[in-house]
């Protein structure tokens, strides 16, 4: 949730505490502040008398930052009717007749919604105010498209080829190869590639709230997808999740290697993600941006690879060398 305003507590006065002395500066003919400042400067060392000037580079960076702030404000105008539109979407369940209106109003209130979400509310709070993100989950894709119009479909369009490259590149790592060999030819090839990627970019030690915690490769996969038997109450399973799984992850309904349906667990709310693993992973990734939440620390390298080298919403030069190295291995694979 967004942080509440801090109040300054009143401090009790200690008994027998002498009051601080106060000086009065006065000079006939000029104000006491001017006189005090003048004499204070005279007593300073020579190297501190001069006012430090900002370099040209610092001034250019400051000017650029100021322009960026102004540009961001100009791009996000808030109109008086935004709250009314949001209220209509909130209290009007989607039907076959009004879904187009929901989508149109969702686009109209984009800037209004981002200002609220960027204030760091919980996912539950966001879903409470914008419940259509749960029962019209295609709006998650639309929100991401509004954020990144040129990169929205990159994962879906590129994964078909890249998954085979990831599997072949992963076979050069003994730990990854063991996992790949566990998959049968008729098993889910997409799940095989995602498993290979998670194992290849495993982060053995993660920081959780300032504390270092070890994480095995097998356990890290549970932060991506967890399988539950077909017929399980999905809402109950989402509410019963363990506290350690704070970031969004997938619930796979059905056999572990061939699930029949996927749900994204956001806080303790289950959002439908369809029957395709790739569509579900696509939606799961976008949830991090739509709801303004961090990646799971155990999958940080995994998500950074996808963000930088598939979606291209992250500068590749900012990711860890292990990620760039594996990306080079993947690109070098010829199919």
XYZ file of C-alpha atoms in Angstrom, residues 92-318:
227
model
C -20.766 -2.256 -14.115
C -19.993 -5.970 -14.575
C -18.876 -6.766 -18.134
C -21.508 -8.207 -20.444
C -21.611 -8.937 -24.155
C -23.177 -5.531 -24.748
C -20.844 -3.293 -22.743
C -17.385 -4.877 -23.133
C -16.428 -2.440 -25.894
C -17.373 0.460 -23.644
C -15.251 -1.046 -20.877
C -12.247 -1.229 -23.203
C -12.770 2.303 -24.484
C -13.053 3.730 -20.961
C -10.077 1.661 -19.860
C -7.976 3.352 -22.537
C -9.373 6.781 -21.674
C -8.408 6.420 -17.993
C -4.905 5.074 -18.586
C -3.046 8.113 -17.185
C -5.377 8.340 -14.191
C -4.851 4.643 -13.416
C -1.064 4.805 -13.745
C -0.844 7.652 -11.254
C -2.751 5.531 -8.748
C -0.759 2.346 -9.387
C 2.586 4.171 -9.317
C 1.677 5.266 -5.792
C 2.544 1.679 -4.725
C -0.786 0.238 -3.577
C -1.042 -3.540 -3.151
C -2.259 -5.683 -6.034
C -5.392 -6.393 -4.012
C -6.077 -2.668 -3.715
C -5.607 -2.213 -7.463
C -7.961 -5.092 -8.252
C -10.509 -3.683 -5.819
C -10.521 -0.330 -7.595
C -10.132 -1.822 -11.093
C -11.890 -5.227 -10.851
C -12.149 -5.571 -14.622
C -8.440 -6.504 -14.627
C -9.573 -9.740 -12.992
C -12.723 -10.678 -14.927
C -11.533 -9.144 -18.221
C -7.856 -10.272 -18.015
C -7.235 -9.261 -21.623
C -7.083 -5.732 -20.180
C -3.721 -6.675 -18.633
C -2.367 -7.088 -22.137
C -4.012 -3.820 -23.196
C -2.429 -1.958 -20.274
C 1.007 -3.291 -21.161
C 0.404 -2.314 -24.777
C -0.345 1.238 -23.656
C 2.923 1.208 -21.699
C 5.044 -0.443 -24.416
C 3.189 -0.274 -27.740
C 6.115 -1.542 -29.843
C 7.176 -4.407 -27.563
C 3.823 -5.858 -26.482
C 3.802 -8.897 -28.804
C 7.527 -9.656 -28.827
C 7.361 -12.703 -26.578
C 4.548 -14.421 -28.474
C 6.128 -13.731 -31.863
C 9.716 -14.694 -30.937
C 9.342 -17.562 -28.502
C 8.667 -20.304 -31.070
C 12.188 -20.096 -32.470
C 13.988 -19.011 -29.308
C 12.712 -21.907 -27.165
C 14.635 -24.409 -29.307
C 17.761 -22.241 -29.128
C 17.434 -22.051 -25.325
C 17.139 -25.833 -25.024
C 20.167 -26.463 -27.248
C 22.233 -23.787 -25.481
C 21.227 -25.217 -22.106
C 22.517 -28.667 -23.007
C 26.040 -27.319 -22.551
C 25.362 -27.040 -18.797
C 25.320 -30.368 -16.920
C 22.633 -29.312 -14.428
C 20.414 -27.996 -17.209
C 20.967 -31.091 -19.352
C 19.731 -33.352 -16.547
C 16.464 -31.431 -16.426
C 16.046 -31.417 -20.195
C 16.474 -35.196 -20.325
C 13.586 -35.618 -17.874
C 11.165 -34.382 -20.533
C 9.654 -36.908 -22.931
C 9.235 -36.089 -26.645
C 5.482 -35.589 -26.223
C 5.847 -33.385 -23.115
C 5.338 -29.637 -23.212
C 8.303 -28.259 -25.176
C 7.630 -24.735 -23.912
C 7.856 -25.900 -20.301
C 11.111 -27.691 -21.125
C 12.633 -24.473 -22.500
C 11.426 -22.363 -19.563
C 12.838 -24.922 -17.126
C 16.169 -24.894 -18.988
C 16.236 -21.077 -18.849
C 15.454 -20.978 -15.124
C 18.149 -23.590 -14.370
C 20.757 -21.933 -16.603
C 20.204 -18.543 -14.951
C 19.703 -19.829 -11.420
C 20.371 -17.336 -8.644
C 21.569 -19.447 -5.700
C 21.558 -16.654 -3.102
C 18.779 -14.103 -3.033
C 18.133 -11.032 -0.914
C 14.722 -10.954 0.758
C 14.084 -7.865 2.897
C 17.789 -7.418 3.541
C 18.378 -11.074 4.454
C 20.401 -13.477 2.299
C 18.592 -16.745 1.591
C 19.754 -19.759 -0.403
C 17.526 -21.089 -3.170
C 17.825 -24.384 -5.043
C 17.098 -24.690 -8.751
C 14.076 -26.901 -8.086
C 12.606 -24.497 -5.541
C 13.100 -21.505 -7.834
C 10.704 -23.071 -10.349
C 7.931 -22.900 -7.734
C 8.147 -19.113 -7.982
C 7.234 -19.463 -11.657
C 4.600 -22.193 -11.837
C 2.960 -24.550 -9.342
C 0.830 -27.523 -10.375
C -2.450 -28.502 -8.723
C -4.692 -31.465 -9.596
C -7.519 -31.008 -12.047
C -10.742 -30.265 -10.197
C -9.021 -28.296 -7.402
C -10.771 -25.149 -6.183
C -8.491 -22.529 -7.756
C -9.692 -19.633 -5.599
C -9.099 -21.648 -2.422
C -5.643 -22.698 -3.668
C -4.725 -19.050 -4.349
C -5.847 -17.967 -0.890
C -3.923 -20.825 0.720
C -0.593 -20.014 -0.946
C 2.462 -19.859 1.305
C 3.603 -16.374 2.416
C 6.996 -16.845 0.730
C 5.344 -16.573 -2.698
C 4.686 -12.842 -2.620
C 5.319 -12.041 -6.284
C 2.965 -13.152 -9.090
C 3.244 -16.788 -10.200
C 1.222 -19.311 -12.204
C -1.089 -22.057 -10.983
C -1.218 -24.894 -13.523
C -4.365 -26.985 -13.361
C -3.849 -30.610 -14.342
C -0.812 -32.889 -14.916
C 2.525 -31.159 -14.295
C 3.855 -31.758 -17.835
C 0.531 -31.227 -19.659
C -1.685 -28.754 -17.735
C -5.129 -27.918 -19.092
C -5.492 -24.375 -17.722
C -3.418 -21.621 -16.113
C -4.134 -18.885 -13.566
C -1.936 -16.017 -12.391
C -1.905 -15.683 -8.614
C -1.762 -11.980 -7.733
C -1.591 -11.546 -3.975
C -4.272 -14.151 -3.185
C -6.434 -13.547 -6.242
C -6.514 -15.965 -9.192
C -6.714 -14.354 -12.643
C -7.425 -16.602 -15.662
C -4.523 -16.946 -18.112
C -5.931 -19.377 -20.664
C -4.896 -22.875 -21.729
C -1.548 -22.063 -23.379
C 1.606 -21.908 -21.254
C 3.113 -19.232 -23.484
C 0.019 -17.035 -23.270
C 0.097 -17.523 -19.486
C 3.814 -16.630 -19.195
C 3.212 -13.597 -21.398
C 0.436 -12.403 -19.107
C 2.421 -13.211 -15.969
C 5.382 -11.135 -17.151
C 3.131 -8.202 -18.000
C 1.519 -8.328 -14.546
C 4.793 -7.104 -13.024
C 4.555 -3.893 -15.060
C 0.791 -3.447 -14.949
C 0.667 -3.761 -11.138
C 4.096 -2.176 -10.566
C 5.583 -5.058 -8.571
C 9.083 -6.545 -8.382
C 10.167 -9.856 -9.851
C 10.651 -12.752 -7.490
C 14.296 -12.575 -6.300
C 14.738 -16.298 -7.056
C 13.856 -15.642 -10.729
C 15.508 -12.261 -11.128
C 17.994 -13.415 -13.806
C 15.295 -15.425 -15.555
C 12.938 -12.421 -15.874
C 15.770 -10.048 -16.785
C 16.692 -12.310 -19.710
C 13.101 -12.280 -20.939
C 12.786 -8.505 -20.405
C 16.071 -7.613 -22.113
C 16.420 -10.175 -24.909
C 12.835 -11.102 -25.815
C 10.526 -8.225 -24.945
C 13.331 -5.650 -25.229
C 11.884 -3.423 -22.515
C 15.166 -3.510 -20.554
C 18.570 -2.265 -21.709
C 20.738 -5.402 -22.189
C 23.793 -3.527 -20.906
C 22.177 -3.184 -17.466
